[in-house]
mmCIF file of C-alpha atoms (C1' of nucleotides) in Angstrom:
data_model
loop_
_atom_site.group_PDB
_atom_site.id
_atom_site.type_symbol
_atom_site.label_atom_id
_atom_site.label_comp_id
_atom_site.label_asym_id
_atom_site.label_seq_id
_atom_site.Cartn_x
_atom_site.Cartn_y
_atom_site.Cartn_z
ATOM 1 C CA MET A 892 -22.297 43.261 -60.385
ATOM 2 C CA LYS A 893 -25.954 42.312 -61.206
ATOM 3 C CA ARG A 894 -28.341 41.843 -58.129
ATOM 4 C CA ILE A 895 -31.870 41.665 -57.239
ATOM 5 C CA LEU A 896 -32.444 44.618 -54.897
ATOM 6 C CA ALA A 897 -32.882 43.370 -50.910
ATOM 7 C CA PRO A 898 -35.817 44.755 -49.024
ATOM 8 C CA ILE A 899 -35.450 48.318 -47.774
ATOM 9 C CA ASN A 900 -33.288 48.146 -44.425
ATOM 10 C CA ALA A 901 -34.390 49.428 -41.115
ATOM 11 C CA GLU A 902 -32.203 52.650 -41.071
ATOM 12 C CA THR A 903 -33.303 53.660 -44.591
ATOM 13 C CA LYS A 904 -37.031 53.092 -43.366
ATOM 14 C CA ARG A 905 -36.659 55.468 -40.314
ATOM 15 C CA ARG A 906 -35.142 57.991 -42.789
ATOM 16 C CA ARG A 907 -37.819 57.635 -45.240
ATOM 17 C CA ILE A 908 -40.486 58.039 -42.472
ATOM 18 C CA ALA A 909 -38.899 61.347 -41.127
ATOM 19 C CA GLU A 910 -38.831 62.599 -44.549
ATOM 20 C CA PHE A 911 -42.659 61.831 -44.899
ATOM 21 C CA GLU A 912 -43.021 63.695 -41.691
ATOM 22 C CA ARG A 913 -41.243 66.657 -42.750
ATOM 23 C CA ARG A 914 -42.910 66.893 -46.238
ATOM 24 C CA CYS A 915 -46.278 66.866 -44.507
ATOM 25 C CA ARG A 916 -45.691 69.760 -42.258
ATOM 26 C CA GLU A 917 -44.259 71.671 -45.055
ATOM 27 C CA ALA A 918 -47.605 70.896 -47.044
ATOM 28 C CA GLY A 919 -49.714 71.780 -44.298
ATOM 29 C CA ILE A 920 -50.969 67.976 -44.454
ATOM 30 C CA PRO A 921 -51.736 66.584 -40.764
ATOM 31 C CA MET A 922 -49.759 63.461 -39.776
ATOM 32 C CA THR A 923 -52.567 60.619 -38.805
ATOM 33 C CA ASP A 924 -52.082 57.374 -37.316
ATOM 34 C CA GLN A 925 -53.492 55.900 -40.786
ATOM 35 C CA ARG A 926 -50.890 57.636 -42.980
ATOM 36 C CA ARG A 927 -48.112 56.446 -40.621
ATOM 37 C CA ILE A 928 -49.654 52.877 -41.044
ATOM 38 C CA VAL A 929 -49.467 53.160 -44.856
ATOM 39 C CA VAL A 930 -45.917 54.527 -45.300
ATOM 40 C CA GLU A 931 -44.516 51.997 -42.911
ATOM 41 C CA ALA A 932 -46.294 49.018 -44.643
ATOM 42 C CA VAL A 933 -45.333 50.253 -48.088
ATOM 43 C CA LEU A 934 -41.759 50.665 -46.915
ATOM 44 C CA ASP A 935 -41.922 46.989 -45.526
ATOM 45 C CA MET A 936 -43.421 45.234 -48.434
ATOM 46 C CA HIS A 937 -40.795 44.853 -51.238
ATOM 47 C CA CYS A 938 -41.712 44.867 -54.937
ATOM 48 C CA HIS A 939 -44.522 47.049 -55.936
ATOM 49 C CA PRO A 940 -47.531 46.140 -53.803
ATOM 50 C CA THR A 941 -51.246 46.982 -54.961
ATOM 51 C CA ALA A 942 -53.529 49.193 -52.743
ATOM 52 C CA ASP A 943 -55.265 45.940 -51.616
ATOM 53 C CA GLN A 944 -51.904 44.347 -50.688
ATOM 54 C CA VAL A 945 -50.995 47.233 -48.402
ATOM 55 C CA TYR A 946 -54.437 46.826 -46.738
ATOM 56 C CA ALA A 947 -54.033 43.225 -46.068
ATOM 57 C CA SER A 948 -50.673 43.807 -44.535
ATOM 58 C CA SER A 949 -52.362 46.775 -42.362
ATOM 59 C CA GLN A 950 -54.727 44.046 -41.222
ATOM 60 C CA VAL A 951 -52.189 41.545 -40.365
ATOM 61 C CA ARG A 952 -50.792 44.057 -38.169
ATOM 62 C CA ARG A 953 -54.266 44.669 -36.718
ATOM 63 C CA ALA A 954 -54.137 48.268 -37.541
ATOM 64 C CA ARG A 955 -57.268 50.275 -37.411
ATOM 65 C CA ILE A 956 -57.625 51.524 -40.820
ATOM 66 C CA SER A 957 -60.310 51.208 -43.667
ATOM 67 C CA ARG A 958 -59.778 50.344 -47.264
ATOM 68 C CA ALA A 959 -60.773 53.662 -48.559
ATOM 69 C CA THR A 960 -58.239 55.428 -46.438
ATOM 70 C CA VAL A 961 -55.445 53.178 -47.571
ATOM 71 C CA TYR A 962 -56.415 54.005 -51.319
ATOM 72 C CA ARG A 963 -56.297 57.987 -49.971
ATOM 73 C CA SER A 964 -53.242 57.849 -48.089
ATOM 74 C CA LEU A 965 -51.453 56.302 -51.105
ATOM 75 C CA GLU A 966 -52.708 58.784 -53.388
ATOM 76 C CA SER A 967 -51.113 61.279 -50.880
ATOM 77 C CA LEU A 968 -47.786 59.855 -50.424
ATOM 78 C CA VAL A 969 -47.639 59.924 -54.810
ATOM 79 C CA MET A 970 -48.457 63.544 -54.175
ATOM 80 C CA LEU A 971 -45.689 64.405 -51.895
ATOM 81 C CA GLY A 972 -42.984 62.363 -53.647
ATOM 82 C CA VAL A 973 -42.615 59.840 -51.014
ATOM 83 C CA ILE A 974 -43.552 57.120 -53.167
ATOM 84 C CA THR A 975 -44.386 56.929 -57.210
ATOM 85 C CA LYS A 976 -46.767 54.716 -59.019
ATOM 86 C CA ALA A 977 -44.995 52.116 -60.825
ATOM 87 C CA CYS A 978 -45.315 51.549 -64.472
ATOM 88 C CA HIS A 979 -46.798 47.980 -64.799
ATOM 89 C CA PRO A 980 -48.512 46.247 -67.650
ATOM 90 C CA GLY A 981 -51.435 45.153 -65.806
ATOM 91 C CA ASP A 982 -54.584 46.964 -65.094
ATOM 92 C CA VAL A 983 -53.995 47.344 -61.031
ATOM 93 C CA VAL A 984 -52.240 50.293 -59.788
ATOM 94 C CA ARG A 985 -48.969 49.445 -57.926
ATOM 95 C CA TYR A 986 -46.543 51.316 -56.083
ATOM 96 C CA ASP A 987 -42.867 51.641 -55.844
ATOM 97 C CA ALA A 988 -41.398 52.697 -52.689
ATOM 98 C CA ARG A 989 -38.022 52.573 -53.904
ATOM 99 C CA LEU A 990 -36.652 55.936 -55.283
ATOM 100 C CA GLU A 991 -33.131 55.298 -55.464
ATOM 101 C CA PRO A 992 -32.062 54.501 -59.201
ATOM 102 C CA HIS A 993 -33.112 50.776 -60.354
ATOM 103 C CA HIS A 994 -34.383 48.801 -63.098
ATOM 104 C CA HIS A 995 -37.039 46.288 -63.633
ATOM 105 C CA LEU A 996 -37.540 42.690 -64.895
ATOM 106 C CA VAL A 997 -40.967 42.699 -66.474
ATOM 107 C CA CYS A 998 -42.575 39.263 -67.216
ATOM 108 C CA LEU A 999 -44.600 39.428 -70.048
ATOM 109 C CA GLU A 1000 -46.424 36.207 -68.985
ATOM 110 C CA CYS A 1001 -47.401 36.592 -65.485
ATOM 111 C CA GLY A 1002 -47.007 40.480 -64.938
ATOM 112 C CA GLU A 1003 -44.517 39.998 -61.964
ATOM 113 C CA VAL A 1004 -41.973 42.877 -61.658
ATOM 114 C CA VAL A 1005 -38.496 42.593 -59.912
ATOM 115 C CA ASP A 1006 -36.100 45.446 -58.994
ATOM 116 C CA ILE A 1007 -32.565 44.879 -59.887
ATOM 117 C CA ALA A 1008 -29.463 47.084 -59.878
ATOM 118 C CA ASP A 1009 -26.978 46.885 -62.762
ATOM 119 C CA PRO A 1010 -24.382 49.634 -63.157
ATOM 120 C CA SER A 1011 -23.747 48.449 -66.318
ATOM 121 C CA ILE A 1012 -27.072 49.930 -67.522
ATOM 122 C CA THR A 1013 -27.361 52.786 -64.875
ATOM 123 C CA MET A 1014 -26.973 56.074 -66.502
ATOM 124 C CA THR A 1015 -24.747 58.325 -64.353
ATOM 125 C CA ARG A 1016 -26.594 61.502 -65.855
ATOM 126 C CA LEU A 1017 -30.340 61.850 -66.820
ATOM 127 C CA PRO A 1018 -30.752 62.322 -70.572
ATOM 128 C CA ASP A 1019 -31.625 65.866 -71.506
ATOM 129 C CA MET A 1020 -35.240 65.895 -73.260
ATOM 130 C CA SER A 1021 -35.665 69.602 -73.040
ATOM 131 C CA VAL A 1022 -35.976 69.432 -76.817
ATOM 132 C CA PHE A 1023 -39.601 68.182 -75.984
ATOM 133 C CA GLY A 1024 -40.426 70.407 -73.117
ATOM 134 C CA PHE A 1025 -40.069 67.412 -70.805
ATOM 135 C CA GLU A 1026 -38.248 67.584 -67.588
ATOM 136 C CA VAL A 1027 -36.681 64.087 -66.640
ATOM 137 C CA ARG A 1028 -36.913 63.249 -63.241
ATOM 138 C CA ASP A 1029 -36.118 59.735 -63.134
ATOM 139 C CA CYS A 1030 -35.008 56.993 -65.672
ATOM 140 C CA ARG A 1031 -35.241 53.410 -65.613
ATOM 141 C CA MET A 1032 -34.657 50.686 -67.661
ATOM 142 C CA GLN A 1033 -37.431 48.297 -68.314
ATOM 143 C CA LEU A 1034 -36.076 44.607 -69.450
ATOM 144 C CA ARG A 1035 -39.278 42.626 -70.549
ATOM 145 C CA GLY A 1036 -39.354 38.858 -71.262
ATOM 146 C CA VAL A 1037 -40.122 36.009 -69.545
ATOM 147 C CA CYS A 1038 -39.274 34.785 -65.908
ATOM 148 C CA ARG A 1039 -37.879 31.728 -64.816
ATOM 149 C CA ARG A 1040 -41.237 30.138 -63.490
ATOM 150 C CA CYS A 1041 -42.863 31.105 -66.652
ATOM 151 C CA ARG A 1042 -40.349 29.418 -68.913
ATOM 152 C CA ARG A 1043 -40.807 26.168 -66.759
ATOM 153 C CA LYS A 1044 -44.543 26.287 -67.575
ATOM 154 C CA GLU A 1045 -43.945 27.021 -71.168
ATOM 155 C CA LYS A 1046 -41.551 23.876 -71.526
ATOM 156 C CA LYS A 1047 -44.368 21.691 -70.171
ATOM 157 C CA ARG A 1048 -46.719 22.322 -72.929
ATOM 158 C CA MET B 1165 -30.838 62.393 -83.177
ATOM 159 C CA LYS B 1166 -33.752 62.443 -80.501
ATOM 160 C CA ARG B 1167 -37.279 62.272 -82.386
ATOM 161 C CA ILE B 1168 -40.952 61.790 -81.487
ATOM 162 C CA LEU B 1169 -41.708 58.620 -83.555
ATOM 163 C CA ALA B 1170 -44.311 59.324 -86.243
ATOM 164 C CA PRO B 1171 -47.454 57.108 -86.772
ATOM 165 C CA ILE B 1172 -46.872 53.727 -88.101
ATOM 166 C CA ASN B 1173 -46.872 54.147 -92.042
ATOM 167 C CA ALA B 1174 -48.935 52.415 -94.874
ATOM 168 C CA GLU B 1175 -46.466 49.954 -95.796
ATOM 169 C CA THR B 1176 -45.360 48.788 -92.453
ATOM 170 C CA LYS B 1177 -49.170 48.630 -91.521
ATOM 171 C CA ARG B 1178 -49.597 46.146 -94.571
ATOM 172 C CA ARG B 1179 -46.507 44.224 -93.470
ATOM 173 C CA ARG B 1180 -47.840 43.899 -90.060
ATOM 174 C CA ILE B 1181 -51.453 42.763 -91.067
ATOM 175 C CA ALA B 1182 -49.875 40.158 -93.219
ATOM 176 C CA GLU B 1183 -47.429 39.008 -90.352
ATOM 177 C CA PHE B 1184 -50.862 38.907 -88.117
ATOM 178 C CA GLU B 1185 -52.487 36.715 -90.915
ATOM 179 C CA ARG B 1186 -49.535 34.446 -90.952
ATOM 180 C CA ARG B 1187 -49.400 33.838 -87.095
ATOM 181 C CA CYS B 1188 -53.029 33.208 -87.044
ATOM 182 C CA ARG B 1189 -52.817 30.279 -89.361
ATOM 183 C CA GLU B 1190 -49.978 28.810 -87.657
ATOM 184 C CA ALA B 1191 -51.639 28.913 -84.374
ATOM 185 C CA GLY B 1192 -54.685 27.565 -86.269
ATOM 186 C CA ILE B 1193 -56.841 30.678 -85.301
ATOM 187 C CA PRO B 1194 -59.874 31.857 -87.378
ATOM 188 C CA MET B 1195 -59.233 35.210 -88.993
ATOM 189 C CA THR B 1196 -62.577 37.108 -88.589
ATOM 190 C CA ASP B 1197 -63.716 40.615 -89.696
ATOM 191 C CA GLN B 1198 -63.564 41.676 -85.878
ATOM 192 C CA ARG B 1199 -59.923 40.480 -85.367
ATOM 193 C CA ARG B 1200 -59.027 42.380 -88.828
ATOM 194 C CA ILE B 1201 -61.010 45.521 -87.737
ATOM 195 C CA VAL B 1202 -59.175 45.575 -84.271
ATOM 196 C CA VAL B 1203 -55.607 45.443 -85.870
ATOM 197 C CA GLU B 1204 -56.200 47.602 -88.321
ATOM 198 C CA ALA B 1205 -57.195 50.028 -85.580
ATOM 199 C CA VAL B 1206 -54.509 49.627 -83.401
ATOM 200 C CA LEU B 1207 -51.968 50.085 -86.016
ATOM 201 C CA ASP B 1208 -53.602 53.257 -87.141
ATOM 202 C CA MET B 1209 -53.581 54.759 -83.450
ATOM 203 C CA HIS B 1210 -50.412 56.299 -82.374
ATOM 204 C CA CYS B 1211 -49.336 55.923 -78.625
ATOM 205 C CA HIS B 1212 -50.690 53.311 -76.499
ATOM 206 C CA PRO B 1213 -54.514 53.095 -76.904
ATOM 207 C CA THR B 1214 -57.038 51.781 -74.290
ATOM 208 C CA ALA B 1215 -59.327 48.834 -75.315
ATOM 209 C CA ASP B 1216 -62.065 51.576 -75.165
ATOM 210 C CA GLN B 1217 -60.114 53.909 -77.559
ATOM 211 C CA VAL B 1218 -59.990 50.888 -79.881
ATOM 212 C CA TYR B 1219 -63.672 50.328 -79.501
ATOM 213 C CA ALA B 1220 -64.807 54.027 -80.097
ATOM 214 C CA SER B 1221 -62.276 54.176 -83.287
ATOM 215 C CA SER B 1222 -63.996 51.324 -84.864
ATOM 216 C CA GLN B 1223 -67.162 52.792 -83.890
ATOM 217 C CA VAL B 1224 -66.239 56.103 -85.841
ATOM 218 C CA ARG B 1225 -65.405 53.576 -88.817
ATOM 219 C CA ARG B 1226 -68.842 52.137 -88.683
ATOM 220 C CA ALA B 1227 -67.326 48.466 -87.961
ATOM 221 C CA ARG B 1228 -69.525 45.855 -86.798
ATOM 222 C CA ILE B 1229 -68.239 44.977 -83.656
ATOM 223 C CA SER B 1230 -69.184 44.936 -79.903
ATOM 224 C CA ARG B 1231 -66.776 46.130 -77.009
ATOM 225 C CA ALA B 1232 -66.684 42.492 -75.555
ATOM 226 C CA THR B 1233 -64.871 41.490 -78.892
ATOM 227 C CA VAL B 1234 -62.358 44.151 -79.026
ATOM 228 C CA TYR B 1235 -61.221 43.159 -75.486
ATOM 229 C CA ARG B 1236 -61.086 39.706 -76.484
ATOM 230 C CA SER B 1237 -59.393 40.466 -80.029
ATOM 231 C CA LEU B 1238 -56.812 42.562 -78.260
ATOM 232 C CA GLU B 1239 -55.920 39.873 -75.921
ATOM 233 C CA SER B 1240 -55.393 37.413 -78.486
ATOM 234 C CA LEU B 1241 -53.023 39.816 -80.522
ATOM 235 C CA VAL B 1242 -51.115 40.054 -77.402
ATOM 236 C CA MET B 1243 -50.859 36.259 -77.207
ATOM 237 C CA LEU B 1244 -49.658 36.073 -80.645
ATOM 238 C CA GLY B 1245 -46.929 38.656 -80.178
ATOM 239 C CA VAL B 1246 -48.400 40.911 -82.790
ATOM 240 C CA ILE B 1247 -48.759 43.698 -80.086
ATOM 241 C CA THR B 1248 -47.750 44.070 -76.545
ATOM 242 C CA LYS B 1249 -49.374 45.473 -73.427
ATOM 243 C CA ALA B 1250 -47.576 48.972 -72.638
ATOM 244 C CA CYS B 1251 -46.144 49.400 -69.153
ATOM 245 C CA HIS B 1252 -48.071 52.490 -67.935
ATOM 246 C CA PRO B 1253 -48.436 54.204 -64.524
ATOM 247 C CA GLY B 1254 -52.318 54.096 -64.553
ATOM 248 C CA ASP B 1255 -55.178 51.697 -64.013
ATOM 249 C CA VAL B 1256 -56.263 51.168 -67.318
ATOM 250 C CA VAL B 1257 -54.509 48.610 -69.811
ATOM 251 C CA ARG B 1258 -53.052 50.064 -72.759
ATOM 252 C CA TYR B 1259 -51.455 48.607 -75.738
ATOM 253 C CA ASP B 1260 -48.357 49.258 -77.810
ATOM 254 C CA ALA B 1261 -48.296 48.280 -81.610
ATOM 255 C CA ARG B 1262 -44.727 49.381 -81.904
ATOM 256 C CA LEU B 1263 -42.448 46.553 -81.718
ATOM 257 C CA GLU B 1264 -39.204 48.170 -83.083
ATOM 258 C CA PRO B 1265 -36.951 49.203 -80.282
ATOM 259 C CA HIS B 1266 -37.900 52.463 -78.810
ATOM 260 C CA HIS B 1267 -38.054 54.480 -75.501
ATOM 261 C CA HIS B 1268 -40.932 56.136 -73.394
ATOM 262 C CA LEU B 1269 -41.350 59.527 -71.959
ATOM 263 C CA VAL B 1270 -43.787 59.236 -69.145
ATOM 264 C CA CYS B 1271 -45.293 62.400 -67.550
ATOM 265 C CA LEU B 1272 -45.860 61.321 -63.730
ATOM 266 C CA GLU B 1273 -48.833 64.192 -63.724
ATOM 267 C CA CYS B 1274 -51.036 63.251 -66.535
ATOM 268 C CA GLY B 1275 -49.863 59.703 -67.120
ATOM 269 C CA GLU B 1276 -49.321 60.471 -70.902
ATOM 270 C CA VAL B 1277 -46.655 58.572 -72.595
ATOM 271 C CA VAL B 1278 -44.857 59.611 -75.465
ATOM 272 C CA ASP B 1279 -42.561 57.291 -77.937
ATOM 273 C CA ILE B 1280 -39.383 58.449 -78.980
ATOM 274 C CA ALA B 1281 -36.153 57.392 -80.584
ATOM 275 C CA ASP B 1282 -32.814 58.195 -79.290
ATOM 276 C CA PRO B 1283 -29.799 56.083 -80.404
ATOM 277 C CA SER B 1284 -27.582 57.413 -77.667
ATOM 278 C CA ILE B 1285 -29.788 55.337 -75.344
ATOM 279 C CA THR B 1286 -30.429 52.341 -77.583
ATOM 280 C CA MET B 1287 -28.846 49.469 -76.593
ATOM 281 C CA THR B 1288 -27.392 47.643 -79.509
ATOM 282 C CA ARG B 1289 -27.635 44.022 -77.691
ATOM 283 C CA LEU B 1290 -30.178 43.148 -75.220
ATOM 284 C CA PRO B 1291 -28.482 42.926 -71.689
ATOM 285 C CA ASP B 1292 -28.115 39.145 -70.263
ATOM 286 C CA MET B 1293 -30.438 38.499 -67.531
ATOM 287 C CA SER B 1294 -29.775 34.548 -67.506
ATOM 288 C CA VAL B 1295 -28.204 34.972 -64.001
ATOM 289 C CA PHE B 1296 -31.876 35.340 -62.778
ATOM 290 C CA GLY B 1297 -33.290 32.870 -65.024
ATOM 291 C CA PHE B 1298 -34.708 35.689 -67.035
ATOM 292 C CA GLU B 1299 -34.888 35.648 -70.700
ATOM 293 C CA VAL B 1300 -35.001 39.283 -72.223
ATOM 294 C CA ARG B 1301 -36.989 39.875 -75.114
ATOM 295 C CA ASP B 1302 -37.115 43.595 -75.256
ATOM 296 C CA CYS B 1303 -35.403 46.722 -73.714
ATOM 297 C CA ARG B 1304 -37.036 50.008 -72.966
ATOM 298 C CA MET B 1305 -35.910 53.238 -71.412
ATOM 299 C CA GLN B 1306 -38.543 54.542 -69.214
ATOM 300 C CA LEU B 1307 -38.042 58.569 -68.610
ATOM 301 C CA ARG B 1308 -40.372 59.626 -66.102
ATOM 302 C CA GLY B 1309 -40.863 63.431 -65.304
ATOM 303 C CA VAL B 1310 -43.066 66.147 -65.936
ATOM 304 C CA CYS B 1311 -44.640 67.121 -69.936
ATOM 305 C CA ARG B 1312 -44.592 70.656 -71.250
ATOM 306 C CA ARG B 1313 -48.539 70.815 -70.558
ATOM 307 C CA CYS B 1314 -48.273 70.129 -66.845
ATOM 308 C CA ARG B 1315 -45.367 72.072 -66.405
ATOM 309 C CA ARG B 1316 -47.303 75.020 -67.615
ATOM 310 C CA LYS B 1317 -49.845 74.192 -65.256
ATOM 311 C CA GLU B 1318 -47.669 74.087 -62.359
ATOM 312 C CA LYS B 1319 -46.115 77.147 -62.882
ATOM 313 C CA LYS B 1320 -49.687 78.903 -62.985
ATOM 314 C CA ARG B 1321 -50.281 77.727 -59.266
ATOM 315 C "C1'" DA C 1287 -63.145 75.994 -33.301
ATOM 316 C "C1'" DT C 1288 -62.453 74.985 -37.676
ATOM 317 C "C1'" DA C 1289 -60.694 72.649 -41.137
ATOM 318 C "C1'" DC C 1290 -59.455 67.968 -42.551
ATOM 319 C "C1'" DG C 1291 -59.289 63.228 -42.474
ATOM 320 C "C1'" DT C 1292 -61.804 58.887 -41.553
ATOM 321 C "C1'" DG C 1293 -65.094 54.951 -41.943
ATOM 322 C "C1'" DC C 1294 -68.759 52.920 -44.065
ATOM 323 C "C1'" DA C 1295 -71.718 51.941 -48.157
ATOM 324 C "C1'" DA C 1296 -72.812 52.797 -52.387
ATOM 325 C "C1'" DA C 1297 -71.772 54.224 -56.862
ATOM 326 C "C1'" DG C 1298 -68.613 54.227 -60.863
ATOM 327 C "C1'" DC C 1299 -65.890 52.337 -64.423
ATOM 328 C "C1'" DG C 1300 -63.185 49.001 -66.886
ATOM 329 C "C1'" DT C 1301 -62.683 44.154 -68.049
ATOM 330 C "C1'" DT C 1302 -64.284 39.597 -67.902
ATOM 331 C "C1'" DT C 1303 -67.885 36.045 -68.226
ATOM 332 C "C1'" DG C 1304 -71.992 32.672 -69.295
ATOM 333 C "C1'" DC C 1305 -74.994 31.613 -72.741
ATOM 334 C "C1'" DA C 1306 -77.462 31.745 -77.102
ATOM 335 C "C1'" DT C 1307 -76.380 32.374 -81.796
ATOM 336 C "C1'" DT C 1308 -73.302 33.373 -85.796
ATOM 337 C "C1'" DT C 1309 -69.241 32.501 -88.667
ATOM 338 C "C1'" DC C 1310 -65.137 30.423 -89.867
ATOM 339 C "C1'" DT C 1311 -62.547 26.050 -91.594
ATOM 340 C "C1'" DA D 1401 -70.610 19.245 -89.467
ATOM 341 C "C1'" DG D 1402 -68.006 21.033 -85.667
ATOM 342 C "C1'" DA D 1403 -65.145 24.207 -83.533
ATOM 343 C "C1'" DA D 1404 -64.609 28.543 -82.598
ATOM 344 C "C1'" DA D 1405 -65.855 33.485 -82.157
ATOM 345 C "C1'" DT D 1406 -69.467 37.029 -81.646
ATOM 346 C "C1'" DG D 1407 -72.915 39.739 -79.132
ATOM 347 C "C1'" DC D 1408 -75.732 41.005 -75.267
ATOM 348 C "C1'" DA D 1409 -76.206 41.843 -70.741
ATOM 349 C "C1'" DA D 1410 -75.034 40.489 -66.451
ATOM 350 C "C1'" DA D 1411 -71.293 39.583 -62.953
ATOM 351 C "C1'" DC D 1412 -67.001 41.190 -61.198
ATOM 352 C "C1'" DG D 1413 -63.129 43.697 -58.905
ATOM 353 C "C1'" DC D 1414 -60.662 47.539 -58.367
ATOM 354 C "C1'" DT D 1415 -61.155 52.312 -56.932
ATOM 355 C "C1'" DT D 1416 -63.822 56.520 -55.936
ATOM 356 C "C1'" DT D 1417 -67.084 59.304 -53.530
ATOM 357 C "C1'" DG D 1418 -70.983 61.361 -50.521
ATOM 358 C "C1'" DC D 1419 -72.080 61.943 -46.090
ATOM 359 C "C1'" DA D 1420 -71.914 61.674 -40.953
ATOM 360 C "C1'" DC D 1421 -68.752 61.412 -37.497
ATOM 361 C "C1'" DG D 1422 -64.004 61.800 -35.357
ATOM 362 C "C1'" DT D 1423 -59.473 64.195 -34.719
ATOM 363 C "C1'" DA D 1424 -55.335 67.081 -35.520
ATOM 364 C "C1'" DT D 1425 -53.687 71.731 -35.377
#
DNA sequence: ATACGTGCAAAGCGTTTGCATTTCT
DNA sequence: AGAAATGCAAACGCTTTGCACGTAT
């Protein structure tokens, strides 16, 4: 059952925010309005937003936060392990709020990345890379190719 | 048999350069000294060089080429399908000269990416994603975690 | 009270681009 | 000869940083 992953639902969102608050307390990092704005925004946006997209989304909500703080907050979220940096082919940093195992369809033309679930390519156990002194924390399949929209464009030419 | 992939050997390099020249001819793109400099440099550098690293390497060889041309040549190599853009977590574009199937160990601390071969996680057939209108061209496993060097640093703290 | 976070604007850095000149086919 | 690539320098866009001020613990 391949499927494109739906946005993070309300319940998961609540749980993730609680998790974030817990980690802040553990790390002795103060909970500020701004950090809350950023976590909420990231969890609401599906598919690997850039820092600027997170900022734009916070502006739509009329939240009081500056662009610099968005960048700083995102970095602290990564440090706390609440989100990760997504591996993209482009030159802009993108973030991934989805921590559960999933895979990526990467379009080599437009750079778009889509989250998918496909048990047939999901590993039940993380491969052991200790031979290389490497500790594996997660494992994603990157399926690179051309998306529907870009294939249409190619045909027109 | 997991193993870290060795640099591209002399024979493969010759073959890849010939391939590049053929594709240039087909596409009606002139073969210039500069483009030759860039292909050679990329094939000699293992592990996902940035445009600037390619430029630096060309300077070491005392080749006559400007930084802008390195950027432009790399893009044309990607367009011709001679190399691909690597999917990295960072904010700098990195290129991948290795076209044969392989996988990546990505360090979430330092961003380093290592090419590995591991038949146990190599798929003999590309998964079918046509349900999504997506045409898969290649498929890589991304094993994300912490490398030996960064684990040492963490322990010290 | 103090350490840390924030906002603003400026700096930094990788990358792209306009234009005159050179080089390839 | 004509089209395309190159080099240079300036422009551009994303990200980081220094500093004065505000806020959480």
